[in-house]
Amino acid sequence: MFLFVVSGVSIFPFSHLDLASLGSPEKNLFSAIFLFVVYAAVFILLRVRVSQIILNVIILFQQNYLSIYLGLTVFSAFWSATPFITLKAAISLVLISSFAVYFARKYNWRQLLELLRWNQTFVALLSAFLAIFVPSEGLNEKGWAGALGHPINLGNMMALTAALWLLNATQNSKYRRRSLLFCVLSIVIMQLANSAGAFVVFLSLIVIIFIPQIFRKLTFLQANFLFTFILSIFAAPSIWLFSNPNNTMSLLGKDMTFTGRVPLWNLLITEIIPERPWFGYGYSGFWQPWRGSDNPAAIIFRLIGDWAVHAHNGFLDIIISVGLIGLMIFALSFLNNVGRAIKLIFGNRSPESFVPLFMLTDVFMTNLSHSTIVMPTYIWFLYVLTTVRLQIDSGQKKKKRNLSLFQNQTFTS
C-alpha cells in the first residue's frame, strides 16, 4: 500500500496519505498529526519496532553525499523566507527516504523489481479506468492523467513500467507473453498521456537493458565513458534547446519552445538563480503561489504563466532550492552511484546486476524535462532505494572478497 501511496496517486484517500503532503501549506498541525497517527498504526500492525525506524534513519545519514544533501535541505530553513514550510517539506523528504531505506534493506533486487512492476501496473490499470469511465478525474486537456493527476507524471511512470515488463520478458521466458502484454499496455497508456519526454525516457531505458554484455567487454573507465555517452545522446535535445530555442521539435510533436520550457529555463538561469546562486532560496522556498505578490516566483507567473509551478527540470530546481552547492553534492552522490552500479555489473553476473544503472538512467532522464528529484516523489524514493541498495550490495561484495582472502591465507599457512 505504501508503494501505491508514494507513487503519487492523486485520488482520495491516497492523496491524503502521501507523506509529500506534509510540506504543503494546506497541511495544518491537526492533519499532520493525523497522518503520523495513521502511519504509527500501520507500524504497529506490521510489528515494526521503533529501533528499526531509528536504524533506517541512521543508515540513511550514513550515505556519504546523500546525507549531506538531506542535511542541506533541512538547514536551508535558516535562509528560507518561509522557514516552517521549508522545515516541513525537508522532514517529509527525510521520512520518505527512510521508507526507501526500509525497502532497500528488506528486499533484494529481484524482489524489488517484482514489487515495483506490479505496483506500477496497478497504477496503470487504475489510470485507464479513470480516463475511460471517470474522465473528470482521469483526463487532462493534454491527454490522459489517470490516477497521477498530470499526463507528464503518468507518461514517465508508464515509460518505466513498460521498460520493467520488457526487462522481465527478456529474463523470464515462462511469463514472457504476460510481460509483453503489460509492456504494450503501458506503452499505449504512455502514448495516450501524450508525453514526448516519456517516450525519450523509454528509449533510453531500452538501451540500458541491452548493454550489460557490452559493458563486461570493456574496462571500468571505458564503461563509464560509454554510459556517459549514452546519457549525452538522450540528453542532447534538452541541451540543444538551450542554445537553439527557435528550432522545432517536430519529431516529437512539440512547438518551438518545447511547450514553453525554454523561455522558463532562460528566465531562471539569467534572472532567478543569479540572485541566490550558492545556497538557493531554501527547500520548497521558491515556488509559492499561495503567497500572492510575496511569492518569489511571482515574476515567473507574470512572464511565463501560472502553469510554471516548478522549473520543469529537476537539476535547475535543485539549484533554486539549495543552490549550486546542493547541485554539486547531489552530482557527487549520483556519480558515486554510477561508479558503484558499473562495478556491480563487472563483479556480478546475475540478471539483476545492471538494475541500479537502469534506475539511475530513469532518474536522470525523467528530470531533464520534469522536476521529480527535488521533491519527495516516487522518483526520489527510487533514487534513495537505489543508493542504499548499492551500498548494501557493495558491502556484501567486500565481505565475500575479505572472506575469500582470509580462507586463502588460512589454507596457505
PDB file of N, CA and C in Angstrom, residues 302-383:
ATOM      1  N   ARG A 302       4.055  35.877 -13.951  1.00  0.00           N
ATOM      2  CA  ARG A 302       3.659  37.032 -14.736  1.00  0.00           C
ATOM      3  C   ARG A 302       4.193  36.948 -16.176  1.00  0.00           C
ATOM      4  N   LEU A 303       5.425  36.492 -16.340  1.00  0.00           N
ATOM      5  CA  LEU A 303       6.049  36.487 -17.660  1.00  0.00           C
ATOM      6  C   LEU A 303       5.841  35.178 -18.425  1.00  0.00           C
ATOM      7  N   ILE A 304       5.736  34.070 -17.692  1.00  0.00           N
ATOM      8  CA  ILE A 304       5.652  32.756 -18.338  1.00  0.00           C
ATOM      9  C   ILE A 304       4.235  32.196 -18.294  1.00  0.00           C
ATOM     10  N   GLY A 305       3.581  32.338 -17.129  1.00  0.00           N
ATOM     11  CA  GLY A 305       2.234  31.793 -16.977  1.00  0.00           C
ATOM     12  C   GLY A 305       2.126  30.978 -15.702  1.00  0.00           C
ATOM     13  N   ASP A 306       0.891  30.773 -15.249  1.00  0.00           N
ATOM     14  CA  ASP A 306       0.701  30.070 -13.987  1.00  0.00           C
ATOM     15  C   ASP A 306       0.876  28.563 -14.098  1.00  0.00           C
ATOM     16  N   TRP A 307       1.185  28.055 -15.313  1.00  0.00           N
ATOM     17  CA  TRP A 307       1.483  26.626 -15.460  1.00  0.00           C
ATOM     18  C   TRP A 307       2.880  26.297 -14.928  1.00  0.00           C
ATOM     19  N   ALA A 308       3.707  27.300 -14.791  1.00  0.00           N
ATOM     20  CA  ALA A 308       5.088  27.079 -14.345  1.00  0.00           C
ATOM     21  C   ALA A 308       5.139  27.017 -12.819  1.00  0.00           C
ATOM     22  N   VAL A 309       4.741  25.876 -12.272  1.00  0.00           N
ATOM     23  CA  VAL A 309       4.744  25.696 -10.816  1.00  0.00           C
ATOM     24  C   VAL A 309       6.046  25.067 -10.324  1.00  0.00           C
ATOM     25  N   HIS A 310       6.908  24.703 -11.248  1.00  0.00           N
ATOM     26  CA  HIS A 310       8.271  24.277 -10.929  1.00  0.00           C
ATOM     27  C   HIS A 310       9.114  24.494 -12.177  1.00  0.00           C
ATOM     28  N   ALA A 311      10.393  24.180 -12.127  1.00  0.00           N
ATOM     29  CA  ALA A 311      11.299  24.530 -13.219  1.00  0.00           C
ATOM     30  C   ALA A 311      11.182  23.622 -14.433  1.00  0.00           C
ATOM     31  N   HIS A 312      10.443  22.521 -14.305  1.00  0.00           N
ATOM     32  CA  HIS A 312      10.356  21.526 -15.383  1.00  0.00           C
ATOM     33  C   HIS A 312      11.743  21.015 -15.763  1.00  0.00           C
ATOM     34  N   ASN A 313      12.621  21.023 -14.808  1.00  0.00           N
ATOM     35  CA  ASN A 313      13.950  20.416 -14.918  1.00  0.00           C
ATOM     36  C   ASN A 313      14.439  20.211 -13.486  1.00  0.00           C
ATOM     37  N   GLY A 314      14.610  18.959 -13.100  1.00  0.00           N
ATOM     38  CA  GLY A 314      14.934  18.664 -11.711  1.00  0.00           C
ATOM     39  C   GLY A 314      16.230  19.276 -11.240  1.00  0.00           C
ATOM     40  N   PHE A 315      17.207  19.385 -12.132  1.00  0.00           N
ATOM     41  CA  PHE A 315      18.520  19.885 -11.731  1.00  0.00           C
ATOM     42  C   PHE A 315      18.501  21.407 -11.544  1.00  0.00           C
ATOM     43  N   LEU A 316      17.710  22.094 -12.359  1.00  0.00           N
ATOM     44  CA  LEU A 316      17.517  23.528 -12.131  1.00  0.00           C
ATOM     45  C   LEU A 316      16.789  23.770 -10.815  1.00  0.00           C
ATOM     46  N   ASP A 317      15.820  22.910 -10.507  1.00  0.00           N
ATOM     47  CA  ASP A 317      15.081  23.082  -9.259  1.00  0.00           C
ATOM     48  C   ASP A 317      15.955  22.804  -8.038  1.00  0.00           C
ATOM     49  N   ILE A 318      16.923  21.922  -8.167  1.00  0.00           N
ATOM     50  CA  ILE A 318      17.871  21.708  -7.065  1.00  0.00           C
ATOM     51  C   ILE A 318      18.648  22.991  -6.802  1.00  0.00           C
ATOM     52  N   ILE A 319      19.094  23.656  -7.889  1.00  0.00           N
ATOM     53  CA  ILE A 319      19.845  24.912  -7.737  1.00  0.00           C
ATOM     54  C   ILE A 319      18.964  25.969  -7.084  1.00  0.00           C
ATOM     55  N   ILE A 320      17.711  26.050  -7.515  1.00  0.00           N
ATOM     56  CA  ILE A 320      16.795  27.038  -6.943  1.00  0.00           C
ATOM     57  C   ILE A 320      16.568  26.768  -5.457  1.00  0.00           C
ATOM     58  N   SER A 321      16.472  25.491  -5.085  1.00  0.00           N
ATOM     59  CA  SER A 321      16.183  25.135  -3.690  1.00  0.00           C
ATOM     60  C   SER A 321      17.397  25.258  -2.784  1.00  0.00           C
ATOM     61  N   VAL A 322      18.496  24.615  -3.175  1.00  0.00           N
ATOM     62  CA  VAL A 322      19.679  24.570  -2.296  1.00  0.00           C
ATOM     63  C   VAL A 322      20.953  24.996  -3.017  1.00  0.00           C
ATOM     64  N   GLY A 323      20.805  25.701  -4.132  1.00  0.00           N
ATOM     65  CA  GLY A 323      21.931  26.344  -4.778  1.00  0.00           C
ATOM     66  C   GLY A 323      22.874  25.422  -5.530  1.00  0.00           C
ATOM     67  N   LEU A 324      23.918  26.029  -6.060  1.00  0.00           N
ATOM     68  CA  LEU A 324      24.950  25.275  -6.775  1.00  0.00           C
ATOM     69  C   LEU A 324      25.669  24.306  -5.847  1.00  0.00           C
ATOM     70  N   ILE A 325      25.763  24.679  -4.570  1.00  0.00           N
ATOM     71  CA  ILE A 325      26.362  23.780  -3.589  1.00  0.00           C
ATOM     72  C   ILE A 325      25.538  22.493  -3.500  1.00  0.00           C
ATOM     73  N   GLY A 326      24.227  22.636  -3.431  1.00  0.00           N
ATOM     74  CA  GLY A 326      23.350  21.469  -3.370  1.00  0.00           C
ATOM     75  C   GLY A 326      23.444  20.622  -4.625  1.00  0.00           C
ATOM     76  N   LEU A 327      23.513  21.272  -5.799  1.00  0.00           N
ATOM     77  CA  LEU A 327      23.624  20.526  -7.050  1.00  0.00           C
ATOM     78  C   LEU A 327      24.936  19.754  -7.108  1.00  0.00           C
ATOM     79  N   MET A 328      26.033  20.369  -6.652  1.00  0.00           N
ATOM     80  CA  MET A 328      27.326  19.678  -6.660  1.00  0.00           C
ATOM     81  C   MET A 328      27.306  18.458  -5.734  1.00  0.00           C
ATOM     82  N   ILE A 329      26.676  18.605  -4.577  1.00  0.00           N
ATOM     83  CA  ILE A 329      26.585  17.476  -3.644  1.00  0.00           C
ATOM     84  C   ILE A 329      25.747  16.351  -4.254  1.00  0.00           C
ATOM     85  N   PHE A 330      24.609  16.723  -4.858  1.00  0.00           N
ATOM     86  CA  PHE A 330      23.791  15.702  -5.495  1.00  0.00           C
ATOM     87  C   PHE A 330      24.545  15.040  -6.649  1.00  0.00           C
ATOM     88  N   ALA A 331      25.273  15.831  -7.430  1.00  0.00           N
ATOM     89  CA  ALA A 331      26.038  15.280  -8.555  1.00  0.00           C
ATOM     90  C   ALA A 331      27.075  14.275  -8.060  1.00  0.00           C
ATOM     91  N   LEU A 332      27.730  14.588  -6.937  1.00  0.00           N
ATOM     92  CA  LEU A 332      28.704  13.648  -6.367  1.00  0.00           C
ATOM     93  C   LEU A 332      28.015  12.359  -5.935  1.00  0.00           C
ATOM     94  N   SER A 333      26.832  12.489  -5.348  1.00  0.00           N
ATOM     95  CA  SER A 333      26.056  11.312  -4.953  1.00  0.00           C
ATOM     96  C   SER A 333      25.695  10.475  -6.178  1.00  0.00           C
ATOM     97  N   PHE A 334      25.235  11.140  -7.228  1.00  0.00           N
ATOM     98  CA  PHE A 334      24.811  10.435  -8.436  1.00  0.00           C
ATOM     99  C   PHE A 334      25.998   9.741  -9.106  1.00  0.00           C
ATOM    100  N   LEU A 335      27.114  10.446  -9.246  1.00  0.00           N
ATOM    101  CA  LEU A 335      28.291   9.866  -9.894  1.00  0.00           C
ATOM    102  C   LEU A 335      28.856   8.709  -9.078  1.00  0.00           C
ATOM    103  N   ASN A 336      28.821   8.842  -7.757  1.00  0.00           N
ATOM    104  CA  ASN A 336      29.265   7.755  -6.891  1.00  0.00           C
ATOM    105  C   ASN A 336      28.399   6.516  -7.114  1.00  0.00           C
ATOM    106  N   ASN A 337      27.093   6.724  -7.263  1.00  0.00           N
ATOM    107  CA  ASN A 337      26.177   5.613  -7.524  1.00  0.00           C
ATOM    108  C   ASN A 337      26.436   4.981  -8.886  1.00  0.00           C
ATOM    109  N   VAL A 338      26.717   5.807  -9.888  1.00  0.00           N
ATOM    110  CA  VAL A 338      27.014   5.279 -11.219  1.00  0.00           C
ATOM    111  C   VAL A 338      28.253   4.395 -11.172  1.00  0.00           C
ATOM    112  N   GLY A 339      29.289   4.866 -10.466  1.00  0.00           N
ATOM    113  CA  GLY A 339      30.508   4.066 -10.330  1.00  0.00           C
ATOM    114  C   GLY A 339      30.244   2.728  -9.652  1.00  0.00           C
ATOM    115  N   ARG A 340      29.473   2.752  -8.568  1.00  0.00           N
ATOM    116  CA  ARG A 340      29.126   1.515  -7.865  1.00  0.00           C
ATOM    117  C   ARG A 340      28.294   0.589  -8.750  1.00  0.00           C
ATOM    118  N   ALA A 341      27.359   1.185  -9.513  1.00  0.00           N
ATOM    119  CA  ALA A 341      26.486   0.381 -10.372  1.00  0.00           C
ATOM    120  C   ALA A 341      27.280  -0.325 -11.465  1.00  0.00           C
ATOM    121  N   ILE A 342      28.250   0.360 -12.044  1.00  0.00           N
ATOM    122  CA  ILE A 342      29.069  -0.246 -13.092  1.00  0.00           C
ATOM    123  C   ILE A 342      29.975  -1.323 -12.504  1.00  0.00           C
ATOM    124  N   LYS A 343      30.512  -1.074 -11.311  1.00  0.00           N
ATOM    125  CA  LYS A 343      31.314  -2.105 -10.641  1.00  0.00           C
ATOM    126  C   LYS A 343      30.486  -3.351 -10.357  1.00  0.00           C
ATOM    127  N   LEU A 344      29.216  -3.151 -10.021  1.00  0.00           N
ATOM    128  CA  LEU A 344      28.329  -4.286  -9.747  1.00  0.00           C
ATOM    129  C   LEU A 344      28.133  -5.129 -11.000  1.00  0.00           C
ATOM    130  N   ILE A 345      28.040  -4.475 -12.159  1.00  0.00           N
ATOM    131  CA  ILE A 345      27.900  -5.205 -13.426  1.00  0.00           C
ATOM    132  C   ILE A 345      29.140  -6.049 -13.690  1.00  0.00           C
ATOM    133  N   PHE A 346      30.325  -5.493 -13.415  1.00  0.00           N
ATOM    134  CA  PHE A 346      31.575  -6.224 -13.632  1.00  0.00           C
ATOM    135  C   PHE A 346      31.733  -7.395 -12.660  1.00  0.00           C
ATOM    136  N   GLY A 347      31.270  -7.201 -11.424  1.00  0.00           N
ATOM    137  CA  GLY A 347      31.530  -8.206 -10.397  1.00  0.00           C
ATOM    138  C   GLY A 347      30.406  -9.181 -10.157  1.00  0.00           C
ATOM    139  N   ASN A 348      29.278  -9.013 -10.886  1.00  0.00           N
ATOM    140  CA  ASN A 348      28.112  -9.860 -10.631  1.00  0.00           C
ATOM    141  C   ASN A 348      27.468 -10.219 -11.959  1.00  0.00           C
ATOM    142  N   ARG A 349      27.337 -11.507 -12.230  1.00  0.00           N
ATOM    143  CA  ARG A 349      26.775 -11.973 -13.497  1.00  0.00           C
ATOM    144  C   ARG A 349      25.270 -12.218 -13.424  1.00  0.00           C
ATOM    145  N   SER A 350      24.628 -11.906 -12.301  1.00  0.00           N
ATOM    146  CA  SER A 350      23.202 -12.149 -12.159  1.00  0.00           C
ATOM    147  C   SER A 350      22.424 -11.213 -13.083  1.00  0.00           C
ATOM    148  N   PRO A 351      21.214 -11.633 -13.507  1.00  0.00           N
ATOM    149  CA  PRO A 351      20.411 -10.787 -14.406  1.00  0.00           C
ATOM    150  C   PRO A 351      20.061  -9.427 -13.814  1.00  0.00           C
ATOM    151  N   GLU A 352      20.072  -9.336 -12.465  1.00  0.00           N
ATOM    152  CA  GLU A 352      19.681  -8.080 -11.820  1.00  0.00           C
ATOM    153  C   GLU A 352      20.857  -7.128 -11.604  1.00  0.00           C
ATOM    154  N   SER A 353      22.048  -7.531 -12.026  1.00  0.00           N
ATOM    155  CA  SER A 353      23.235  -6.740 -11.691  1.00  0.00           C
ATOM    156  C   SER A 353      23.226  -5.342 -12.300  1.00  0.00           C
ATOM    157  N   PHE A 354      22.526  -5.170 -13.428  1.00  0.00           N
ATOM    158  CA  PHE A 354      22.523  -3.852 -14.071  1.00  0.00           C
ATOM    159  C   PHE A 354      21.312  -3.015 -13.698  1.00  0.00           C
ATOM    160  N   VAL A 355      20.421  -3.537 -12.838  1.00  0.00           N
ATOM    161  CA  VAL A 355      19.203  -2.805 -12.473  1.00  0.00           C
ATOM    162  C   VAL A 355      19.512  -1.449 -11.839  1.00  0.00           C
ATOM    163  N   PRO A 356      20.516  -1.336 -10.939  1.00  0.00           N
ATOM    164  CA  PRO A 356      20.816   0.000 -10.395  1.00  0.00           C
ATOM    165  C   PRO A 356      21.132   1.030 -11.481  1.00  0.00           C
ATOM    166  N   LEU A 357      21.902   0.630 -12.512  1.00  0.00           N
ATOM    167  CA  LEU A 357      22.201   1.551 -13.613  1.00  0.00           C
ATOM    168  C   LEU A 357      20.933   1.895 -14.383  1.00  0.00           C
ATOM    169  N   PHE A 358      20.056   0.948 -14.512  1.00  0.00           N
ATOM    170  CA  PHE A 358      18.753   1.139 -15.143  1.00  0.00           C
ATOM    171  C   PHE A 358      17.944   2.194 -14.390  1.00  0.00           C
ATOM    172  N   MET A 359      17.906   2.075 -13.054  1.00  0.00           N
ATOM    173  CA  MET A 359      17.157   3.017 -12.218  1.00  0.00           C
ATOM    174  C   MET A 359      17.772   4.414 -12.267  1.00  0.00           C
ATOM    175  N   LEU A 360      19.096   4.476 -12.244  1.00  0.00           N
ATOM    176  CA  LEU A 360      19.768   5.781 -12.297  1.00  0.00           C
ATOM    177  C   LEU A 360      19.512   6.473 -13.624  1.00  0.00           C
ATOM    178  N   THR A 361      19.437   5.692 -14.692  1.00  0.00           N
ATOM    179  CA  THR A 361      19.108   6.259 -16.006  1.00  0.00           C
ATOM    180  C   THR A 361      17.718   6.869 -15.988  1.00  0.00           C
ATOM    181  N   ASP A 362      16.762   6.168 -15.381  1.00  0.00           N
ATOM    182  CA  ASP A 362      15.401   6.683 -15.294  1.00  0.00           C
ATOM    183  C   ASP A 362      15.350   7.979 -14.492  1.00  0.00           C
ATOM    184  N   VAL A 363      16.080   8.028 -13.388  1.00  0.00           N
ATOM    185  CA  VAL A 363      16.124   9.237 -12.558  1.00  0.00           C
ATOM    186  C   VAL A 363      16.663  10.416 -13.365  1.00  0.00           C
ATOM    187  N   PHE A 364      17.767  10.188 -14.061  1.00  0.00           N
ATOM    188  CA  PHE A 364      18.405  11.260 -14.821  1.00  0.00           C
ATOM    189  C   PHE A 364      17.519  11.744 -15.961  1.00  0.00           C
ATOM    190  N   MET A 365      17.020  10.802 -16.767  1.00  0.00           N
ATOM    191  CA  MET A 365      16.252  11.181 -17.946  1.00  0.00           C
ATOM    192  C   MET A 365      14.924  11.849 -17.583  1.00  0.00           C
ATOM    193  N   THR A 366      14.266  11.347 -16.547  1.00  0.00           N
ATOM    194  CA  THR A 366      12.980  11.917 -16.133  1.00  0.00           C
ATOM    195  C   THR A 366      13.124  13.375 -15.735  1.00  0.00           C
ATOM    196  N   ASN A 367      14.251  13.717 -15.153  1.00  0.00           N
ATOM    197  CA  ASN A 367      14.428  15.067 -14.618  1.00  0.00           C
ATOM    198  C   ASN A 367      14.996  16.065 -15.618  1.00  0.00           C
ATOM    199  N   LEU A 368      15.176  15.649 -16.851  1.00  0.00           N
ATOM    200  CA  LEU A 368      15.599  16.606 -17.874  1.00  0.00           C
ATOM    201  C   LEU A 368      14.463  17.556 -18.243  1.00  0.00           C
ATOM    202  N   SER A 369      13.234  17.076 -18.167  1.00  0.00           N
ATOM    203  CA  SER A 369      12.098  17.925 -18.555  1.00  0.00           C
ATOM    204  C   SER A 369      11.014  17.988 -17.485  1.00  0.00           C
ATOM    205  N   HIS A 370      11.299  17.431 -16.313  1.00  0.00           N
ATOM    206  CA  HIS A 370      10.324  17.445 -15.222  1.00  0.00           C
ATOM    207  C   HIS A 370      11.074  17.482 -13.899  1.00  0.00           C
ATOM    208  N   SER A 371      10.465  18.050 -12.880  1.00  0.00           N
ATOM    209  CA  SER A 371      11.137  18.180 -11.581  1.00  0.00           C
ATOM    210  C   SER A 371      10.591  17.140 -10.607  1.00  0.00           C
ATOM    211  N   THR A 372      11.268  16.003 -10.523  1.00  0.00           N
ATOM    212  CA  THR A 372      10.829  14.956  -9.606  1.00  0.00           C
ATOM    213  C   THR A 372      11.891  14.590  -8.583  1.00  0.00           C
ATOM    214  N   ILE A 373      13.142  14.930  -8.859  1.00  0.00           N
ATOM    215  CA  ILE A 373      14.212  14.548  -7.944  1.00  0.00           C
ATOM    216  C   ILE A 373      14.319  15.509  -6.767  1.00  0.00           C
ATOM    217  N   VAL A 374      13.765  16.704  -6.904  1.00  0.00           N
ATOM    218  CA  VAL A 374      13.904  17.709  -5.850  1.00  0.00           C
ATOM    219  C   VAL A 374      12.790  17.614  -4.816  1.00  0.00           C
ATOM    220  N   MET A 375      11.755  16.829  -5.114  1.00  0.00           N
ATOM    221  CA  MET A 375      10.611  16.712  -4.216  1.00  0.00           C
ATOM    222  C   MET A 375      10.480  15.275  -3.698  1.00  0.00           C
ATOM    223  N   PRO A 376       9.729  15.065  -2.606  1.00  0.00           N
ATOM    224  CA  PRO A 376       9.536  13.702  -2.083  1.00  0.00           C
ATOM    225  C   PRO A 376       8.573  12.904  -2.953  1.00  0.00           C
ATOM    226  N   THR A 377       9.030  12.555  -4.139  1.00  0.00           N
ATOM    227  CA  THR A 377       8.214  11.867  -5.129  1.00  0.00           C
ATOM    228  C   THR A 377       8.638  10.409  -5.255  1.00  0.00           C
ATOM    229  N   TYR A 378       7.968   9.714  -6.155  1.00  0.00           N
ATOM    230  CA  TYR A 378       8.297   8.310  -6.440  1.00  0.00           C
ATOM    231  C   TYR A 378       9.718   8.190  -6.987  1.00  0.00           C
ATOM    232  N   ILE A 379      10.122   9.137  -7.832  1.00  0.00           N
ATOM    233  CA  ILE A 379      11.467   9.099  -8.408  1.00  0.00           C
ATOM    234  C   ILE A 379      12.521   9.290  -7.317  1.00  0.00           C
ATOM    235  N   TRP A 380      12.253  10.208  -6.387  1.00  0.00           N
ATOM    236  CA  TRP A 380      13.186  10.383  -5.268  1.00  0.00           C
ATOM    237  C   TRP A 380      13.254   9.105  -4.435  1.00  0.00           C
ATOM    238  N   PHE A 381      12.112   8.483  -4.191  1.00  0.00           N
ATOM    239  CA  PHE A 381      12.067   7.212  -3.469  1.00  0.00           C
ATOM    240  C   PHE A 381      12.938   6.175  -4.172  1.00  0.00           C
ATOM    241  N   LEU A 382      12.820   6.068  -5.495  1.00  0.00           N
ATOM    242  CA  LEU A 382      13.627   5.105  -6.255  1.00  0.00           C
ATOM    243  C   LEU A 382      15.113   5.443  -6.192  1.00  0.00           C
ATOM    244  N   TYR A 383      15.421   6.752  -6.174  1.00  0.00           N
ATOM    245  CA  TYR A 383      16.833   7.143  -6.112  1.00  0.00           C
ATOM    246  C   TYR A 383      17.457   6.737  -4.780  1.00  0.00           C
TER     247      TYR A 383
END
